[in-house]
Short mmCIF file of C-alpha atoms in Angstrom, two decimals:
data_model
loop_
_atom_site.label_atom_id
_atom_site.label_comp_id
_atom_site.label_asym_id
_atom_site.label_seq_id
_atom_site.Cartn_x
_atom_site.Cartn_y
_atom_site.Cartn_z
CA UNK A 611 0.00 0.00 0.00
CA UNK A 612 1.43 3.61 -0.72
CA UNK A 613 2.31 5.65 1.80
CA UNK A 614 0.58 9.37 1.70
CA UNK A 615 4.47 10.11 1.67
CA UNK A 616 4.45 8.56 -1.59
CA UNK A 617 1.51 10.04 -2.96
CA UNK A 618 2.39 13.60 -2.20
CA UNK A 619 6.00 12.89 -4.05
CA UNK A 620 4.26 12.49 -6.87
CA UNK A 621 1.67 14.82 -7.20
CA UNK A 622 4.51 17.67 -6.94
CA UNK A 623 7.10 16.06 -9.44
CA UNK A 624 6.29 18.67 -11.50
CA UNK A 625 7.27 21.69 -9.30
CA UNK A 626 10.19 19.59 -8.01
CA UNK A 627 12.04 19.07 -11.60
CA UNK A 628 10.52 22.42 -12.53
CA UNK A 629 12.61 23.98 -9.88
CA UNK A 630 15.71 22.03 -9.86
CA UNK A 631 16.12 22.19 -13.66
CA UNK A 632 15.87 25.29 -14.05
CA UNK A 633 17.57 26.64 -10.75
CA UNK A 634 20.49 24.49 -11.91
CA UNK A 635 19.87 25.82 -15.63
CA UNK A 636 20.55 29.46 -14.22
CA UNK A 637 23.94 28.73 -12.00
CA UNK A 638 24.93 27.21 -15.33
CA UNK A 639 24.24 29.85 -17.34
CA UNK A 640 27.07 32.19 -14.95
CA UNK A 641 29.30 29.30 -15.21
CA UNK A 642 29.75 28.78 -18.98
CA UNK A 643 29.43 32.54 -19.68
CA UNK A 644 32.59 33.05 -17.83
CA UNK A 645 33.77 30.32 -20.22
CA UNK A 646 32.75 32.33 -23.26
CA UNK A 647 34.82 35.28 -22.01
CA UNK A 648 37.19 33.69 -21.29
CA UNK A 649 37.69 32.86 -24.86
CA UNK A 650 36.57 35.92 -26.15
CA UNK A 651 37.02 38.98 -23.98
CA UNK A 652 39.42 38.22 -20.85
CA UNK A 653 42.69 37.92 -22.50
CA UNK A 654 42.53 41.50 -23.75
CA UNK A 655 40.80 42.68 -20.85
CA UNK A 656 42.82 41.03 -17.90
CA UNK A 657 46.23 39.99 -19.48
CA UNK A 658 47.07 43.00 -22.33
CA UNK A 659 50.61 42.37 -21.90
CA UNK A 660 50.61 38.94 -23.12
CA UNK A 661 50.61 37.64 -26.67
CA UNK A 662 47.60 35.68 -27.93
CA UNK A 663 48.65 32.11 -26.74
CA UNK A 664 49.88 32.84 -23.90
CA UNK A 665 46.95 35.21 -23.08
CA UNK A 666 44.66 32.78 -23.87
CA UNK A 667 45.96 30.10 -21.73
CA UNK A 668 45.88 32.39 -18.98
CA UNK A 669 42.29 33.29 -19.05
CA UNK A 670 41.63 29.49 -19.32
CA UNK A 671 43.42 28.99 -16.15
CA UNK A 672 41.19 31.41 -14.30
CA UNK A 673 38.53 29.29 -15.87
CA UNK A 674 40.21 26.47 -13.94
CA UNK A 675 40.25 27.85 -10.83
CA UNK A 676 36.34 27.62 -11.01
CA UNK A 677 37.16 23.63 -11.47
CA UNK A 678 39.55 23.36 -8.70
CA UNK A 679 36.81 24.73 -6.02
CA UNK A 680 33.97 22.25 -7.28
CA UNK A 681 34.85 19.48 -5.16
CA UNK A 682 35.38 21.95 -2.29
CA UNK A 683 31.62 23.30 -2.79
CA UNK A 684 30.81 20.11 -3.11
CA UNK A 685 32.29 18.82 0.51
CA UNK A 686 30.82 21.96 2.20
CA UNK A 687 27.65 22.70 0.25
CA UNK A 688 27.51 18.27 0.96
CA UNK A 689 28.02 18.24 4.62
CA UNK A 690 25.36 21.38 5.06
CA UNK A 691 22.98 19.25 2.73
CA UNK A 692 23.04 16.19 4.79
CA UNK A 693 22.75 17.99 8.02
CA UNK A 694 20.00 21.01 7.63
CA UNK A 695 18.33 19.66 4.02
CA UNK A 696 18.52 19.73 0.54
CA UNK A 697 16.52 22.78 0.16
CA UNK A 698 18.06 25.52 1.94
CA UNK A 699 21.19 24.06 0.93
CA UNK A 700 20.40 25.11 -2.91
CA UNK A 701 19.27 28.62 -1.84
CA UNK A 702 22.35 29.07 -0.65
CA UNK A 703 24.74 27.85 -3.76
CA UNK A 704 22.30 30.05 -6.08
CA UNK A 705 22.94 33.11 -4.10
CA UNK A 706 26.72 32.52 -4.22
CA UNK A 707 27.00 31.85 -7.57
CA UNK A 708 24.36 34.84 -8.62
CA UNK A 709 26.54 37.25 -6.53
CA UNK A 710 30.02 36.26 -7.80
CA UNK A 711 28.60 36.66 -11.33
CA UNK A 712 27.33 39.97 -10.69
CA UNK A 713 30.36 40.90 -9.12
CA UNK A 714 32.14 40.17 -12.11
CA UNK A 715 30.22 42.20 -14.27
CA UNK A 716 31.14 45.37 -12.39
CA UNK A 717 35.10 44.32 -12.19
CA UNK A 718 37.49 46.94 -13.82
CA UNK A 719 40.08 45.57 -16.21
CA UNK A 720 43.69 45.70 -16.14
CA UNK A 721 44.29 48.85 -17.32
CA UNK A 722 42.58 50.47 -14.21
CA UNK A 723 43.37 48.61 -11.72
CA UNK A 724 46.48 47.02 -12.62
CA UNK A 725 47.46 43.09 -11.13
CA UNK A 726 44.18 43.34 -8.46
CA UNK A 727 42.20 43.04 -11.70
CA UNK A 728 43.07 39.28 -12.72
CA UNK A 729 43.36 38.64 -8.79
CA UNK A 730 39.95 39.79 -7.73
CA UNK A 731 38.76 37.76 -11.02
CA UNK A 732 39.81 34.44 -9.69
CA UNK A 733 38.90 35.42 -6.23
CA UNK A 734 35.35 35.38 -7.69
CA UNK A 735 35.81 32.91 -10.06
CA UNK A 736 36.60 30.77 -6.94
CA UNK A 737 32.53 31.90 -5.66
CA UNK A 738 31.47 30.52 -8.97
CA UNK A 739 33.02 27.33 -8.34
CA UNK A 740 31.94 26.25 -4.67
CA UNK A 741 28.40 27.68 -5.69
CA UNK A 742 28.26 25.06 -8.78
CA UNK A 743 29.64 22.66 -6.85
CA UNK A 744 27.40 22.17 -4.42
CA UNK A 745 24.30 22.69 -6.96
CA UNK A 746 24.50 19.33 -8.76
CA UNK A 747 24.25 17.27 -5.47
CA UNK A 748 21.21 19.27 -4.30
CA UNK A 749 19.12 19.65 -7.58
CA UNK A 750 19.90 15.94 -8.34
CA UNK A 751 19.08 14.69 -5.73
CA UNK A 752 15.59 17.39 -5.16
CA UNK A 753 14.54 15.21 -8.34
CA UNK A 754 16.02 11.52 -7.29
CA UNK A 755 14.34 11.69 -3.89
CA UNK A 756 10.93 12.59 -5.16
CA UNK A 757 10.98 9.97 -7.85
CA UNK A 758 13.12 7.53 -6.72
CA UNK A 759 10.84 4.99 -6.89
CA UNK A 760 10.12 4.95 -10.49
CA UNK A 761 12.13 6.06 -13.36
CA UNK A 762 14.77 7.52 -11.25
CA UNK A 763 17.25 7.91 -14.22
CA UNK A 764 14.48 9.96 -16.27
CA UNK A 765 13.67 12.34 -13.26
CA UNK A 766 17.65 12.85 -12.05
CA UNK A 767 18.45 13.69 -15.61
CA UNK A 768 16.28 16.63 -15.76
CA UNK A 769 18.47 18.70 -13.52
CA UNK A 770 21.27 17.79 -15.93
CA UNK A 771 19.23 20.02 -18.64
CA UNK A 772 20.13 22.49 -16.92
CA UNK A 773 24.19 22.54 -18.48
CA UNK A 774 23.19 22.78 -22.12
CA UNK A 775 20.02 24.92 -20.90
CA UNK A 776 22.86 27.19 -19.09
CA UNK A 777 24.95 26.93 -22.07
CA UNK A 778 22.19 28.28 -24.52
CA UNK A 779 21.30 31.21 -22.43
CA UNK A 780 24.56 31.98 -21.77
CA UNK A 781 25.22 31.93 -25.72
CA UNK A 782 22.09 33.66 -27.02
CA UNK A 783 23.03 36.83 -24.58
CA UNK A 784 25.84 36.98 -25.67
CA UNK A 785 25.24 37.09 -29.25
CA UNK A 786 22.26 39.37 -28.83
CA UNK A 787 24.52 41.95 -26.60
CA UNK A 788 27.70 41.52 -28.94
CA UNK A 789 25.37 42.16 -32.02
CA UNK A 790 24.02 44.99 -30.30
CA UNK A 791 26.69 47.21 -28.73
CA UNK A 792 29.35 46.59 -32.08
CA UNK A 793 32.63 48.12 -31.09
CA UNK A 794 31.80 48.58 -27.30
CA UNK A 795 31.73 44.97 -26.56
CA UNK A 796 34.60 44.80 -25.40
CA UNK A 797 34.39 47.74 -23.80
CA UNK A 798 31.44 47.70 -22.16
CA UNK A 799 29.46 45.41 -23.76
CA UNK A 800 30.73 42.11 -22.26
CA UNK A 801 29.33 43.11 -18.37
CA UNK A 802 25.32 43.54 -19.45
CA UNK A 803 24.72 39.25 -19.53
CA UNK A 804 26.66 39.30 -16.14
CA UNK A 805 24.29 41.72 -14.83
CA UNK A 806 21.41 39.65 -16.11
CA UNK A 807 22.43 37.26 -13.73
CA UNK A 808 20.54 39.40 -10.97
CA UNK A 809 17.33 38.92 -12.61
CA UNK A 810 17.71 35.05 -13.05
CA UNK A 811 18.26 34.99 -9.84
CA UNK A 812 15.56 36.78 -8.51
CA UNK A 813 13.62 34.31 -10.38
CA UNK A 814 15.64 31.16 -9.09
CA UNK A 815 14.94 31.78 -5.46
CA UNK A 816 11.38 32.47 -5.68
CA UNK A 817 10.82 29.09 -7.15
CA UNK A 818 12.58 27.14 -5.32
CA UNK A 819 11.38 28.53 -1.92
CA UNK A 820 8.42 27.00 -2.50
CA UNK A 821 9.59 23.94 -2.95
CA UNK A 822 9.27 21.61 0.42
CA UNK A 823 12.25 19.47 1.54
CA UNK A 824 12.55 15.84 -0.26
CA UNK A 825 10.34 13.37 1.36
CA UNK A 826 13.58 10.76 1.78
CA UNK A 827 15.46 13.46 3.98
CA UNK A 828 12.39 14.39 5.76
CA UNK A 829 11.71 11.06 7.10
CA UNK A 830 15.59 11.00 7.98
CA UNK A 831 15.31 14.04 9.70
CA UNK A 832 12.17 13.35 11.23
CA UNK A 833 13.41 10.23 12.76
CA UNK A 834 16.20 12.28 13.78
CA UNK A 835 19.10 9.87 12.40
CA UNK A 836 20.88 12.73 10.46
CA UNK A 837 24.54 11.93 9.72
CA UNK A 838 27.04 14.29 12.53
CA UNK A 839 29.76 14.35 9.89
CA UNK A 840 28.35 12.88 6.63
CA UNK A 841 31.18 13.59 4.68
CA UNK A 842 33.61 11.08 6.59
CA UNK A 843 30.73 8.99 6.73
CA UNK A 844 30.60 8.94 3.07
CA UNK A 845 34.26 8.26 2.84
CA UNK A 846 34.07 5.52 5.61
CA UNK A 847 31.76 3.24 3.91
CA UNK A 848 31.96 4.40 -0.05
CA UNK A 849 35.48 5.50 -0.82
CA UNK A 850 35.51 3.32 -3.70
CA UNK A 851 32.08 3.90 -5.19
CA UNK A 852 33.22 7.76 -4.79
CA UNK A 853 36.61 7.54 -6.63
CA UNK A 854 34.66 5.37 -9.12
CA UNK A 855 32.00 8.14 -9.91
CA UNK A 856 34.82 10.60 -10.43
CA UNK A 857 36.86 8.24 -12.59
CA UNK A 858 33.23 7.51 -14.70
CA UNK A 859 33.17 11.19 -15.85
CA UNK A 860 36.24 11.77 -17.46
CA UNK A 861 34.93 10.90 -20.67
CA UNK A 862 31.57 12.99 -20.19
CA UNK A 863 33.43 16.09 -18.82
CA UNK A 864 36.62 16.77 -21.18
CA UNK A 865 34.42 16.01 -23.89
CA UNK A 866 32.16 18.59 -22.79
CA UNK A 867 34.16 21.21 -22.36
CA UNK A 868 35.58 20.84 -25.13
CA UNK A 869 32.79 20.88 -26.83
CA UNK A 870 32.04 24.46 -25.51
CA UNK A 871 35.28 25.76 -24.80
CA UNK A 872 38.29 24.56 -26.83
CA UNK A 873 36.30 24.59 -30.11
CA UNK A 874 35.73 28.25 -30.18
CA UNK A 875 39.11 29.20 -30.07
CA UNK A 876 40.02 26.05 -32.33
CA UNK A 877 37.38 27.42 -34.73
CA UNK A 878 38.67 30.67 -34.69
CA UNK A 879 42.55 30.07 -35.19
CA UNK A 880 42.71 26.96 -36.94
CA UNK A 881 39.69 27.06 -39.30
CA UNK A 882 39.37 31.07 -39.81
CA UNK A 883 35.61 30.34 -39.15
CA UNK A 884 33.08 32.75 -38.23
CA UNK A 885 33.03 33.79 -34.24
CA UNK A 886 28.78 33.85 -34.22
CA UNK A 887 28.51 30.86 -36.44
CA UNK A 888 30.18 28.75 -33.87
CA UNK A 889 28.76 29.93 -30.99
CA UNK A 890 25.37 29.12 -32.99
CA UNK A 891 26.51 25.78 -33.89
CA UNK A 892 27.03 25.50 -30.01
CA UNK A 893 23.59 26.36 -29.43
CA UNK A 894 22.20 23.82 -31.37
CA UNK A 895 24.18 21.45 -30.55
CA UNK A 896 22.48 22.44 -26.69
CA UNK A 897 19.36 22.44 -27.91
CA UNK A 898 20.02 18.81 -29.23
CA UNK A 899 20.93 18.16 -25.78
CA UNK A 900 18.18 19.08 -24.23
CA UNK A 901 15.82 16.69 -26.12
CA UNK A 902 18.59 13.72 -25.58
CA UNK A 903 19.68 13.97 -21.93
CA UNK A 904 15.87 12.76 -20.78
CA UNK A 905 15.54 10.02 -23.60
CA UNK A 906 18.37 8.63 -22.70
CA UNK A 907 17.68 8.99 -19.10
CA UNK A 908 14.59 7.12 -19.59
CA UNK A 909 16.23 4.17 -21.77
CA UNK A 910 19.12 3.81 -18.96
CA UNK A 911 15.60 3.44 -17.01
CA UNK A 912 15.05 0.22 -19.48
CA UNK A 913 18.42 -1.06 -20.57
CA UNK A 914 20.56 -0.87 -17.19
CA UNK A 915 22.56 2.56 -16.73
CA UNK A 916 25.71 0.61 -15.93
CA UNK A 917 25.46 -0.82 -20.01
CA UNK A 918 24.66 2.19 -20.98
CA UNK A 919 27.06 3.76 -19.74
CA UNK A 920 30.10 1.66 -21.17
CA UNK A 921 28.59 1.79 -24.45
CA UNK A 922 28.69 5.76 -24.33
CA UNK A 923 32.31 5.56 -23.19
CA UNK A 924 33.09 3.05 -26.34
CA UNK A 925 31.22 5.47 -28.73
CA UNK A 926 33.26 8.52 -27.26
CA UNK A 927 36.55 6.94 -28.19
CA UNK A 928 35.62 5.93 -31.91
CA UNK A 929 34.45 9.40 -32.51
CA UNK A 930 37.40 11.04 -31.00
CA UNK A 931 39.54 10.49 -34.29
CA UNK A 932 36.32 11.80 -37.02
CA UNK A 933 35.48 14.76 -34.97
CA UNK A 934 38.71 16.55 -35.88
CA UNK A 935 38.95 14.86 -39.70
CA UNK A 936 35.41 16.29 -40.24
CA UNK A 937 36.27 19.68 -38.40
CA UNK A 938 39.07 20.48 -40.69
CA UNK A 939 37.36 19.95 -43.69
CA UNK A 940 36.83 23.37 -43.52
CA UNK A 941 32.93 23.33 -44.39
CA UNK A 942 29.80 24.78 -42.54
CA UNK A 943 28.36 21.60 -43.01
CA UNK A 944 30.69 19.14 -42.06
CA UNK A 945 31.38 21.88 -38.79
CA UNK A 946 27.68 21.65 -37.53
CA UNK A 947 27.56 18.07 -38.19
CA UNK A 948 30.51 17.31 -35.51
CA UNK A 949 29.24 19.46 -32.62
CA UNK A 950 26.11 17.73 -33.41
CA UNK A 951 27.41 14.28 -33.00
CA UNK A 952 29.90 15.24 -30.19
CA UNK A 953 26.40 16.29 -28.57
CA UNK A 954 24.22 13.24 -28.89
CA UNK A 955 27.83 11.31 -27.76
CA UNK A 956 28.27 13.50 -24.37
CA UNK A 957 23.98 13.28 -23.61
CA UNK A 958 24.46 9.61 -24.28
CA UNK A 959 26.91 9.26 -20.89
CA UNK A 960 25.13 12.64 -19.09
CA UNK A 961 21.52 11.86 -19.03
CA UNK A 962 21.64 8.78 -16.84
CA UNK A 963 24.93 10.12 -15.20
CA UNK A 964 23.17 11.67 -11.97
CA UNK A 965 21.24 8.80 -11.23
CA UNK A 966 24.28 6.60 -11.55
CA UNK A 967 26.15 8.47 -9.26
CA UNK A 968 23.65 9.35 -6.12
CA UNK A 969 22.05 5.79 -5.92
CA UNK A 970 25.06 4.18 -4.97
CA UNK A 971 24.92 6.57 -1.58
CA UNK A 972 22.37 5.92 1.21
CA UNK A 973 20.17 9.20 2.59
CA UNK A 974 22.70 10.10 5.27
CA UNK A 975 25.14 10.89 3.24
CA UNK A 976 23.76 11.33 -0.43
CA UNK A 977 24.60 14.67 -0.92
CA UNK A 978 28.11 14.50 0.27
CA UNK A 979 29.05 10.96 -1.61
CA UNK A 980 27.09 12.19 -5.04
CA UNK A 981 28.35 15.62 -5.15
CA UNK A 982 32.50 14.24 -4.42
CA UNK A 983 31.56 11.65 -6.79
CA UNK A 984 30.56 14.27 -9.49
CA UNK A 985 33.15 17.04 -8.45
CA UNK A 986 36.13 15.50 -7.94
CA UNK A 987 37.05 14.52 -11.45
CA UNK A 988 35.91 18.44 -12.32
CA UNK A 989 39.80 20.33 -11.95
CA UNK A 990 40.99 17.23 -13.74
CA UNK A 991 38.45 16.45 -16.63
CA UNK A 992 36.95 19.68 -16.98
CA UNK A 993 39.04 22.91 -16.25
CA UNK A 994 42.42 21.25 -17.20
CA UNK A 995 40.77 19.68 -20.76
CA UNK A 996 40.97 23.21 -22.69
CA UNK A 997 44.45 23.70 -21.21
CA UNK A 998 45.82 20.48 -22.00
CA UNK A 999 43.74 20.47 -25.66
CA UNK A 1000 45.37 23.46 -26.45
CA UNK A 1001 48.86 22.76 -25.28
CA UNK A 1002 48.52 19.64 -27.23
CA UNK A 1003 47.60 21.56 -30.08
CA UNK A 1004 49.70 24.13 -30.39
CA UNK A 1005 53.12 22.21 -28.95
CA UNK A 1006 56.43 23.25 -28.81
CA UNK A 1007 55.35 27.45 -29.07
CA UNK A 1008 52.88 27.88 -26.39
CA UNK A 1009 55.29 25.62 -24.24
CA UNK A 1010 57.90 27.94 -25.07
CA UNK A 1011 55.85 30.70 -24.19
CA UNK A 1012 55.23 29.65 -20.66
CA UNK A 1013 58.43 28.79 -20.25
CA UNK A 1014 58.16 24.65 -20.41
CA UNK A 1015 59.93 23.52 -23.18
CA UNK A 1016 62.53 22.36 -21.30
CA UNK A 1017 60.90 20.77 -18.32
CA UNK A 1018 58.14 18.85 -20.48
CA UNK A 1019 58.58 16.22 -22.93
CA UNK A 1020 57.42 16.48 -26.35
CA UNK A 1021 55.23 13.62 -27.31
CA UNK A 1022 53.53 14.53 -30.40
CA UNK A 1023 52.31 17.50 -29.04
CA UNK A 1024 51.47 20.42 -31.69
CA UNK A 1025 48.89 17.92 -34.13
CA UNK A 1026 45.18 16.97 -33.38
CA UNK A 1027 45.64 14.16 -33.18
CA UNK A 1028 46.98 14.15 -29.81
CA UNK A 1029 44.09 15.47 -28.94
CA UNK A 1030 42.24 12.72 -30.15
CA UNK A 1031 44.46 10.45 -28.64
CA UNK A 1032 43.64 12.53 -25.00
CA UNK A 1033 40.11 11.62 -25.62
CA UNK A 1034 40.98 8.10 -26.13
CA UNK A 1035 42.78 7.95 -22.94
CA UNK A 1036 40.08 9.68 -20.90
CA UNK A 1037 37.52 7.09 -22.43
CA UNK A 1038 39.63 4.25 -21.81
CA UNK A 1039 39.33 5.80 -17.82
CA UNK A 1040 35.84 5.81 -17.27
CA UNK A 1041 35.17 3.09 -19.02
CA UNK A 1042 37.14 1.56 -16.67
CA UNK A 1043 35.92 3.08 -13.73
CA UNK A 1044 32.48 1.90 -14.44
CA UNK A 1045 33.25 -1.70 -15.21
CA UNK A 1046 34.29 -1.30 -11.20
CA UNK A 1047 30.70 0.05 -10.32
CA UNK A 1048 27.43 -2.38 -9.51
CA UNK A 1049 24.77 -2.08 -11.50
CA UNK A 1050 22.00 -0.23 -9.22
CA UNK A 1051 18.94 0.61 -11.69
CA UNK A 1052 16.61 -1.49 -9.56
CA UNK A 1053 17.85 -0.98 -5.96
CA UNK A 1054 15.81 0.76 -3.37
CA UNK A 1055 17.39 3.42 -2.48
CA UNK A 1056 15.06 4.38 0.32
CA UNK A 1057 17.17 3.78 3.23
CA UNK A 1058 19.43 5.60 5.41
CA UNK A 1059 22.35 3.38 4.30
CA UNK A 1060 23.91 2.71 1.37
CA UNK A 1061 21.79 0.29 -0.84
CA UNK A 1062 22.63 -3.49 -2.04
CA UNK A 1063 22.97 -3.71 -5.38
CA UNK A 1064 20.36 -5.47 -7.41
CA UNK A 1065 17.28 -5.70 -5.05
CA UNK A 1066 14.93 -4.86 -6.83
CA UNK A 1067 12.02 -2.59 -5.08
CA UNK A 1068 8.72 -2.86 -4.62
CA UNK A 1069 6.38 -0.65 -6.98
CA UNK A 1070 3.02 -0.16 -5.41
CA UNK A 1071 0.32 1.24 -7.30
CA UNK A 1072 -1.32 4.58 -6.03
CA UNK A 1073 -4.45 4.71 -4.04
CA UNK A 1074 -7.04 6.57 -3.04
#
């Protein structure tokens, strides 16, 4: 018989994903358009005295920083999770992340302010990063814990909309206020989709406040068996199935960024291609996304996401030699057809991705084993892929540049194909890593503790 627990979970699905998608959707949307500045504005703006390489790779490594403080917003944004609630734990990453990007917006550039310019820039670049990182855990697992009875993949994988949702806002302001203010953008220009922020975020927390606390965690905390220090919990009795998690998303994180990041400046200076018909292509390739991250949710739902899982990570490594023989064949078409495919790839791995991770965790600790799980590969897969793609791509100069060519050993470096060969590598990794993982599509994940593997739960049918 269902529980009136149960039956309330379900009647306010729709609230619950419509909140965590698109609360995550707007923390996002700050994130990646740092990561389109980055490319586009920063290097001129915070690092004038450096040439284009080197300026570049700079502004990437602020975008880094961002990476390196996930897993620390993760471990803190975790532990507060577990201990007060999944709720007021995401009202508080918004507001971070909404004021660092606002922040930004106002920052003067180098010329005004001198060295306190790129300092203060990573200071709040390091806000963006422990905001994001302790967003994924939450907003997952707002969706998991409402659903998590039936079609857990297809609900968690909602939240993970929110990235290429992010990623098209993010993109469309910035065309529309590039197209509009000409000359000035870089002036001026650049700061008006930072100050949007404020207004997304306005929006953010007024949905999400009414949003009640996830009926798993409310039990928990009505029972009173909250974890005192869920993050060493976490690590006591999952170490493995966290360093597992982290290892899985190599090959859906480097791709990713990638995807968003490394190809616009790839675009630009290897294939002389047009700066708003790749950030378009981008933004269908989201779009795409968007459709494909629930599908294939849903059929990790059917199939097993463990299987599905490895098959993404095979599929990732046989593209990872045709995405770069199609991209230089110079055409529109051939262009829009690889972030296209790169798309469907990456969805294929990120739609059942949250589920995979955070019900392998029992309630106690969810937040804080999902969201190390998720984070920890993030300064290593994510803000460290551009870097290393473009090293790898550009070789023996931009080595020189930094002042490595001596201390770092040449190994093909300056070709695309060792970027391929990167991807390879990083699919070879997770697919790995998941091999190592149980498959946990029909556990019940309803307990305090972590779950056994294949024990299948009991669906009751609603009544009256």
């Amino acid at each position: 018989m269902a529980t009136a627990n149960d039956n309330i979970a379900r009647s306010r699905m729709g609230p619950v994903i419509f909140s965590s998608t698109l609360g995550t959707a707007i923390e996002w949307y700050d994130f990646f358009l740092y990561g389109t500045m980055a490319t586009l504005v920063f290097p001129k703006l915070f690092f004038p005295g450096s040439n284009q390489v080197v300026g570049t790779l700079l502004s990437l490594f602020t975008f880094l920083v961002g990476f390196i403080a996930r897993p620390f917003g993760g471990a803190l944004f975790g532990h507060l999770g577990d201990r007060i609630g999944r709720k007021s734990t995401l009202i508080a990453t918004l507001l971070l992340m909404g004021i660092s990007t606002l922040l930004i917006g106002f920052l003067p550039g180098y010329t005004a302010i001198g060295i306190a310019a790129p300092v203060i820039l990573v200071l709040l670049r390091l806000g963006q990063g422990l905001g994001v990182g302790g967003e994924w855990g939450g907003s997952v697992l707002l969706a998991l814990e409402y659903g998590h009875k039936e079609r857990r993949g297809f609900w968690a994988s909602w939240p993970q909309m929110g990235a290429p949702l992010g990623l098209v806002l993010s993109t469309v302001v910035a065309n529309i206020v590039q197209s509009s203010t000409g000359a000035s953008f870089l002036d001026w220009g650049w700061r008006i989709p930072f100050f949007v922020s404020a207004l997304l975020i306005i929006v953010g927390l007024y949905i999400r406040l009414s949003v009640l606390e996830t009926p798993l965690f409310a039990q928990l905390k009505e029972q009173k068996r909250e974890a005192k220090a869920p993050l060493i919990e976490a690590f006591r009795y999952s170490t493995p199935e966290i360093l597992l998690s982290a290892g899985s998303r190599f090959i859906e994180q480097a791709p990713f960024y990638l995807f968003v990041t490394f190809v616009i400046t790839y675009g630009l200076d290897k294939l002389a291609l047009d700066k708003t018909f790749i950030l378009n292509a981008i933004t269908v390739g989201s779009i795409l996304e968007m459709i494909t991250i629930p599908l294939f949710g849903h059929l990790s739902d059917r199939f097993g996401r463990r299987k599905w899982y490895l098959i993404g990570c095979v599929l990732m490594a046989i593209f990872a030699f045709p995405y770069f023989l199609l991209m230089n064949a110079g055409t529109v078409t051939f262009f829009i057809a690889v972030v296209l495919s790169l798309a469907i790839f990456h969805s294929w791995v990120y739609g059942p991705q949250a589920a995979l991770i955070a019900e392998r965790f029992g309630t106690r600790s969810r937040y804080s084993g999902a969201s190390l799980g998720y984070q920890l590969a993030a300064p290593f897969a994510g803000g460290l892929a551009p870097i290393i793609a473009l090293l790898l791509l550009t070789g023996k100069s931009s080595l020189s540049a930094l002042g490595l060519s001596k201390v770092v050993v040449n190994i093909g470096a300056g070709s695309w194909q060792a970027v391929a060969i990167y991807m390879v590598v990083l699919a070879v990794i997770s697919f790995a890593s998941v091999l190592g993982l149980k498959e946990m599509t029909k556990a019940d994940i309803s307990g305090a503790e972590a779950p056994t593997a294949n024990e299948p739960e009991i669906i009751l049918a609603p009544t009256d």
